[in-house]
Amino acid sequence: MNRLVFGTAIDGHTQWVALLGYPVKHSFSPAMHNAAFERLGLNWRYSAHAVKPEDLGKAVAGLAALGYRGANVTVPHKEQVVSLLDRVDPSAKRLGAVNTIVMAGDGKTVGYNTDGIGFLHGLRQDGFAVAGAAALLLGSGGAARAVAFALLDGGVRSLVVVNRTPEKAEALLDALRRSGAAEGAALRAGRWEEAFLRECAKEVDLVVNATASGMGKGEGSIAYPLSPKRWLSPGPFVCDLVYHPPETELLSVARSLGCRCQNGLPMLLHQGAAAFALWTGQEPPLTVMAEALRQANGG
């Protein structure tokens, strides 16, 4: 990986932003944001911190105490962090998940969620129109919640949510209904099992993996509950929010079937750009951020 060389030294004026997750070694966010700070001549730095779930409260309090300007929050903390913040933006409160924290001028922590914006921008980047589509969503965690709300806001005609624990998928659908976002769309929940997935995959226009399944390589990889080879069909646009490795088993199988595909980098780029604007108040240099992601991904 090419390493960024900064022209501005870290000193007492440096402003800090953090990534809180567990794990975080795979993240490309530091490369993306530090490249953007450098391009705009900002004396800011972005660091990544592996925080266990039981330590999240202490980590958030520590950021405020140390004068950090903000943070990103990733798996598995997006839902848990909501209750730890002083204020939560209405759209993030509706989701029940936060991926961006801003330290306000009064010293309070304010939560936002830029995942849905990033997801829809990423789909548009590759020419997929959400309006009127039928979608299959794998997962019901923080990222899945953001994707589900974004899809409904974007006008999908139907949404199927699949989880290894179907009660969690049902809980997400209940949240969607209570919010009013699901009006006019057909909703369905199911278990991550072969017959159900095969049936759904034949009928949808879009498949989204919003779980960590497929992440990593070798011994540290996260296995799928069921191999995509056993249920995926030709036809749908397949989006995997995982970006390490750049081509997961799901995307590899999809390409072999002739499906159009997208990994998690477009969403990472656009949610990161929205977070960057919230922290700095400046227009993010998208081209620079995209190039940093390309280099971090091995070119």
Short mmCIF file of C-alpha atoms in Angstrom, two decimals:
data_model
loop_
_atom_site.label_atom_id
_atom_site.label_comp_id
_atom_site.label_asym_id
_atom_site.label_seq_id
_atom_site.Cartn_x
_atom_site.Cartn_y
_atom_site.Cartn_z
CA MET A 1 0.00 0.00 0.00
CA ASN A 2 1.24 3.48 -0.81
CA ARG A 3 1.63 5.54 2.35
CA LEU A 4 0.64 9.18 2.47
CA VAL A 5 3.43 11.63 3.28
CA PHE A 6 2.11 14.65 5.15
CA GLY A 7 3.47 18.12 4.63
CA THR A 8 2.02 19.33 7.94
CA ALA A 9 3.61 18.06 11.14
CA ILE A 10 1.50 16.88 14.06
CA ASP A 11 1.69 19.51 16.78
CA GLY A 12 -0.36 21.10 19.54
CA HIS A 13 -2.75 22.59 16.99
CA THR A 14 -3.59 19.28 15.29
CA GLN A 15 -7.29 18.43 15.32
CA TRP A 16 -8.16 14.74 15.72
CA VAL A 17 -10.94 12.52 14.42
CA ALA A 18 -11.24 8.84 15.34
CA LEU A 19 -12.74 5.60 14.09
CA LEU A 20 -14.27 3.41 16.80
CA GLY A 21 -14.93 -0.22 15.93
CA TYR A 22 -13.97 -3.80 16.67
CA PRO A 23 -12.00 -4.78 14.65
CA VAL A 24 -10.60 -1.79 12.69
CA LYS A 25 -7.36 -3.13 11.16
CA HIS A 26 -9.11 -3.65 7.82
CA SER A 27 -10.43 -0.08 7.59
CA PHE A 28 -9.50 2.22 4.70
CA SER A 29 -11.09 5.25 6.38
CA PRO A 30 -7.82 6.64 7.80
CA ALA A 31 -6.23 6.66 4.33
CA MET A 32 -9.27 8.35 2.79
CA HIS A 33 -9.72 11.07 5.39
CA ASN A 34 -6.04 11.85 5.92
CA ALA A 35 -5.62 12.28 2.17
CA ALA A 36 -8.54 14.74 2.19
CA PHE A 37 -7.11 16.72 5.12
CA GLU A 38 -3.76 16.90 3.39
CA ARG A 39 -5.24 18.11 0.10
CA LEU A 40 -7.13 20.92 1.82
CA GLY A 41 -4.15 21.90 3.95
CA LEU A 42 -5.96 21.12 7.20
CA ASN A 43 -3.90 20.28 10.28
CA TRP A 44 -6.21 17.38 11.08
CA ARG A 45 -5.56 13.65 11.53
CA TYR A 46 -7.79 10.57 11.51
CA SER A 47 -6.88 7.57 13.67
CA ALA A 48 -8.46 4.13 14.07
CA HIS A 49 -9.07 2.51 17.46
CA ALA A 50 -10.16 -1.05 18.23
CA VAL A 51 -12.72 -0.67 21.03
CA LYS A 52 -14.41 -3.65 22.65
CA PRO A 53 -18.18 -3.26 23.15
CA GLU A 54 -17.82 -3.12 26.92
CA ASP A 55 -15.40 -0.18 26.57
CA LEU A 56 -17.42 1.94 24.14
CA GLY A 57 -18.78 4.30 26.80
CA LYS A 58 -15.30 5.04 28.10
CA ALA A 59 -14.03 5.57 24.54
CA VAL A 60 -16.74 8.11 23.69
CA ALA A 61 -16.15 9.97 26.95
CA GLY A 62 -12.41 9.90 26.25
CA LEU A 63 -12.84 11.50 22.84
CA ALA A 64 -14.72 14.40 24.39
CA ALA A 65 -12.17 14.74 27.20
CA LEU A 66 -9.26 14.78 24.73
CA GLY A 67 -10.83 17.44 22.53
CA TYR A 68 -11.45 15.29 19.45
CA ARG A 69 -13.50 17.00 16.75
CA GLY A 70 -15.52 13.90 15.94
CA ALA A 71 -15.52 10.22 15.13
CA ASN A 72 -16.83 7.51 12.88
CA VAL A 73 -18.49 4.50 14.46
CA THR A 74 -18.43 1.12 12.78
CA VAL A 75 -19.28 -2.53 13.49
CA PRO A 76 -20.40 -3.53 16.11
CA HIS A 77 -21.09 -0.19 17.82
CA LYS A 78 -23.54 1.73 15.60
CA GLU A 79 -26.63 0.91 17.63
CA GLN A 80 -25.04 0.79 21.08
CA VAL A 81 -23.48 4.25 20.73
CA VAL A 82 -26.85 6.01 20.35
CA SER A 83 -27.58 5.92 24.08
CA LEU A 84 -24.10 7.25 24.91
CA LEU A 85 -24.46 10.56 23.06
CA ASP A 86 -25.78 13.91 24.29
CA ARG A 87 -27.87 14.54 21.19
CA VAL A 88 -28.87 12.52 18.13
CA ASP A 89 -29.93 13.94 14.77
CA PRO A 90 -33.59 13.08 14.00
CA SER A 91 -32.70 10.96 10.97
CA ALA A 92 -30.19 8.91 12.99
CA LYS A 93 -32.69 8.60 15.85
CA ARG A 94 -35.21 7.20 13.38
CA LEU A 95 -32.64 4.63 12.28
CA GLY A 96 -31.58 3.77 15.82
CA ALA A 97 -27.97 3.78 14.60
CA VAL A 98 -25.13 6.33 14.42
CA ASN A 99 -22.01 6.16 12.27
CA THR A 100 -20.74 9.74 12.72
CA ILE A 101 -20.17 11.75 15.89
CA VAL A 102 -19.58 15.49 15.88
CA MET A 103 -18.25 17.35 18.90
CA ALA A 104 -20.46 20.44 19.01
CA GLY A 105 -19.30 23.91 20.02
CA ASP A 106 -20.88 23.46 23.46
CA GLY A 107 -18.79 20.36 24.06
CA LYS A 108 -21.70 17.97 23.54
CA THR A 109 -21.53 14.81 21.43
CA VAL A 110 -23.99 14.79 18.52
CA GLY A 111 -24.77 11.66 16.51
CA TYR A 112 -25.55 11.45 12.78
CA ASN A 113 -25.89 8.67 10.25
CA THR A 114 -24.40 9.15 6.79
CA ASP A 115 -24.57 5.48 5.76
CA GLY A 116 -27.88 5.76 3.92
CA ILE A 117 -26.73 8.80 1.95
CA GLY A 118 -23.50 7.03 1.07
CA PHE A 119 -25.30 3.86 0.03
CA LEU A 120 -27.70 5.62 -2.36
CA HIS A 121 -24.91 7.76 -3.85
CA GLY A 122 -22.91 4.58 -4.45
CA LEU A 123 -25.78 2.88 -6.28
CA ARG A 124 -26.38 5.96 -8.44
CA GLN A 125 -22.66 6.05 -9.23
CA ASP A 126 -23.06 2.65 -10.94
CA GLY A 127 -26.34 3.50 -12.60
CA PHE A 128 -28.76 1.54 -10.43
CA ALA A 129 -32.16 3.18 -9.89
CA VAL A 130 -33.77 2.36 -6.53
CA ALA A 131 -37.25 3.69 -7.31
CA GLY A 132 -39.63 0.84 -8.12
CA ALA A 133 -37.06 -1.89 -7.42
CA ALA A 134 -37.53 -5.05 -5.38
CA ALA A 135 -34.72 -5.56 -2.87
CA LEU A 136 -33.31 -8.38 -0.75
CA LEU A 137 -31.33 -7.22 2.29
CA LEU A 138 -29.04 -9.58 4.21
CA GLY A 139 -28.66 -8.50 7.84
CA SER A 140 -30.49 -6.36 10.38
CA GLY A 141 -27.71 -4.55 12.27
CA GLY A 142 -26.75 -0.88 12.18
CA ALA A 143 -25.62 -0.82 8.55
CA ALA A 144 -28.65 -2.85 7.46
CA ARG A 145 -30.99 -0.41 9.23
CA ALA A 146 -29.46 2.51 7.35
CA VAL A 147 -29.73 0.66 4.04
CA ALA A 148 -33.33 -0.38 4.70
CA PHE A 149 -34.46 3.17 5.46
CA ALA A 150 -32.54 4.50 2.46
CA LEU A 151 -34.14 1.95 0.14
CA LEU A 152 -37.63 2.80 1.36
CA ASP A 153 -36.95 6.53 1.18
CA GLY A 154 -35.69 5.93 -2.34
CA GLY A 155 -38.97 4.30 -3.36
CA VAL A 156 -38.44 0.53 -3.56
CA ARG A 157 -41.66 -1.36 -4.15
CA SER A 158 -40.70 -4.27 -1.90
CA LEU A 159 -38.07 -5.22 0.67
CA VAL A 160 -37.18 -8.63 2.07
CA VAL A 161 -34.93 -8.66 5.17
CA VAL A 162 -33.07 -11.88 5.97
CA ASN A 163 -31.27 -12.74 9.18
CA ARG A 164 -29.94 -15.88 10.83
CA THR A 165 -32.30 -14.92 13.68
CA PRO A 166 -35.58 -14.07 11.93
CA GLU A 167 -36.88 -12.28 15.02
CA LYS A 168 -34.22 -9.61 14.44
CA ALA A 169 -35.39 -9.19 10.84
CA GLU A 170 -38.97 -8.83 12.09
CA ALA A 171 -37.84 -6.23 14.64
CA LEU A 172 -36.28 -4.16 11.84
CA LEU A 173 -39.48 -4.36 9.80
CA ASP A 174 -41.48 -3.26 12.85
CA ALA A 175 -39.19 -0.23 13.21
CA LEU A 176 -39.66 0.59 9.53
CA ARG A 177 -43.44 0.40 9.86
CA ARG A 178 -43.54 2.49 13.04
CA SER A 179 -41.48 5.22 11.41
CA GLY A 180 -43.85 5.50 8.46
CA ALA A 181 -41.01 4.85 6.01
CA ALA A 182 -42.59 1.61 4.79
CA GLU A 183 -45.79 3.16 3.47
CA GLY A 184 -46.59 1.78 0.03
CA ALA A 185 -43.89 -0.92 0.08
CA ALA A 186 -44.34 -4.65 0.63
CA LEU A 187 -42.20 -5.91 3.53
CA ARG A 188 -41.19 -9.46 4.36
CA ALA A 189 -38.78 -11.10 6.82
CA GLY A 190 -37.11 -14.48 6.62
CA ARG A 191 -34.38 -16.78 7.83
CA TRP A 192 -30.99 -17.11 6.13
CA GLU A 193 -31.72 -20.52 4.62
CA GLU A 194 -31.32 -21.96 1.13
CA ALA A 195 -34.90 -22.41 -0.06
CA PHE A 196 -36.04 -18.97 1.09
CA LEU A 197 -33.01 -17.14 -0.31
CA ARG A 198 -33.21 -18.95 -3.64
CA GLU A 199 -36.88 -18.02 -3.96
CA CYS A 200 -36.22 -14.36 -3.16
CA ALA A 201 -33.12 -14.02 -5.36
CA LYS A 202 -35.15 -15.01 -8.42
CA GLU A 203 -37.67 -12.23 -7.84
CA VAL A 204 -35.61 -9.19 -6.80
CA ASP A 205 -33.72 -6.49 -8.68
CA LEU A 206 -31.19 -5.79 -5.92
CA VAL A 207 -29.34 -7.94 -3.38
CA VAL A 208 -27.45 -6.18 -0.56
CA ASN A 209 -25.16 -7.86 1.96
CA ALA A 210 -25.13 -5.58 5.02
CA THR A 211 -23.41 -8.10 7.30
CA ALA A 212 -19.73 -8.78 7.97
CA SER A 213 -20.03 -12.16 6.20
CA GLY A 214 -17.30 -12.51 3.58
CA MET A 215 -14.96 -10.05 5.29
CA GLY A 216 -11.26 -10.85 5.54
CA LYS A 217 -9.07 -13.52 4.05
CA GLY A 218 -7.78 -16.86 5.27
CA GLU A 219 -7.92 -17.68 8.95
CA GLY A 220 -9.38 -14.32 9.97
CA SER A 221 -12.22 -14.34 7.43
CA ILE A 222 -15.89 -14.32 8.44
CA ALA A 223 -17.82 -17.18 6.89
CA TYR A 224 -21.24 -16.91 5.27
CA PRO A 225 -24.08 -18.73 7.03
CA LEU A 226 -24.77 -20.24 3.60
CA SER A 227 -22.57 -20.06 0.51
CA PRO A 228 -23.96 -17.76 -2.21
CA LYS A 229 -23.31 -20.58 -4.68
CA ARG A 230 -26.33 -22.35 -3.21
CA TRP A 231 -28.93 -19.62 -3.65
CA LEU A 232 -27.90 -16.67 -5.85
CA SER A 233 -29.52 -16.40 -9.30
CA PRO A 234 -28.65 -14.42 -12.45
CA GLY A 235 -30.33 -11.05 -12.81
CA PRO A 236 -30.14 -8.82 -9.74
CA PHE A 237 -27.64 -6.04 -9.11
CA VAL A 238 -25.51 -7.34 -6.21
CA CYS A 239 -24.05 -4.93 -3.67
CA ASP A 240 -21.78 -6.13 -0.87
CA LEU A 241 -21.00 -3.52 1.79
CA VAL A 242 -17.82 -5.48 2.60
CA TYR A 243 -14.78 -4.03 0.80
CA HIS A 244 -11.96 -6.14 2.25
CA PRO A 245 -11.38 -8.25 0.25
CA PRO A 246 -12.47 -6.14 -2.74
CA GLU A 247 -14.24 -9.16 -4.24
CA THR A 248 -16.03 -11.34 -1.71
CA GLU A 249 -17.39 -14.78 -2.46
CA LEU A 250 -20.82 -13.19 -2.95
CA LEU A 251 -19.48 -10.83 -5.63
CA SER A 252 -17.40 -13.56 -7.26
CA VAL A 253 -20.45 -15.80 -7.58
CA ALA A 254 -22.55 -12.88 -8.81
CA ARG A 255 -20.03 -12.02 -11.54
CA SER A 256 -19.92 -15.64 -12.66
CA LEU A 257 -23.70 -15.45 -13.12
CA GLY A 258 -23.45 -12.26 -15.16
CA CYS A 259 -24.81 -9.94 -12.46
CA ARG A 260 -23.71 -6.33 -12.17
CA CYS A 261 -21.82 -5.88 -8.90
CA GLN A 262 -20.56 -3.30 -6.43
CA ASN A 263 -18.44 -3.71 -3.31
CA GLY A 264 -18.51 -1.45 -0.28
CA LEU A 265 -16.03 1.18 -1.48
CA PRO A 266 -18.56 3.54 -3.16
CA MET A 267 -20.66 3.60 0.00
CA LEU A 268 -17.53 4.07 2.12
CA LEU A 269 -16.48 6.99 -0.06
CA HIS A 270 -19.79 8.84 0.00
CA GLN A 271 -20.65 8.25 3.66
CA GLY A 272 -17.13 9.40 4.50
CA ALA A 273 -17.52 12.53 2.38
CA ALA A 274 -20.73 13.42 4.21
CA ALA A 275 -19.02 12.87 7.58
CA PHE A 276 -16.04 14.98 6.47
CA ALA A 277 -18.36 17.89 5.69
CA LEU A 278 -20.04 17.59 9.11
CA TRP A 279 -16.69 17.69 10.95
CA THR A 280 -14.91 20.39 8.96
CA GLY A 281 -17.67 22.45 7.37
CA GLN A 282 -15.78 22.17 4.08
CA GLU A 283 -16.53 20.55 0.75
CA PRO A 284 -14.83 17.13 0.69
CA PRO A 285 -12.33 16.51 -2.15
CA LEU A 286 -14.07 13.43 -3.57
CA THR A 287 -11.52 12.68 -6.27
CA VAL A 288 -8.67 12.67 -3.74
CA MET A 289 -10.64 10.48 -1.34
CA ALA A 290 -11.52 8.02 -4.09
CA GLU A 291 -7.88 7.79 -5.18
CA ALA A 292 -6.78 7.15 -1.59
CA LEU A 293 -9.28 4.29 -1.38
CA ARG A 294 -8.05 2.90 -4.68
CA GLN A 295 -4.45 2.89 -3.42
CA ALA A 296 -5.45 1.41 -0.07
CA ASN A 297 -7.23 -1.32 -1.98
CA GLY A 298 -4.05 -2.24 -3.78
CA GLY A 299 -4.57 -0.04 -6.82
#
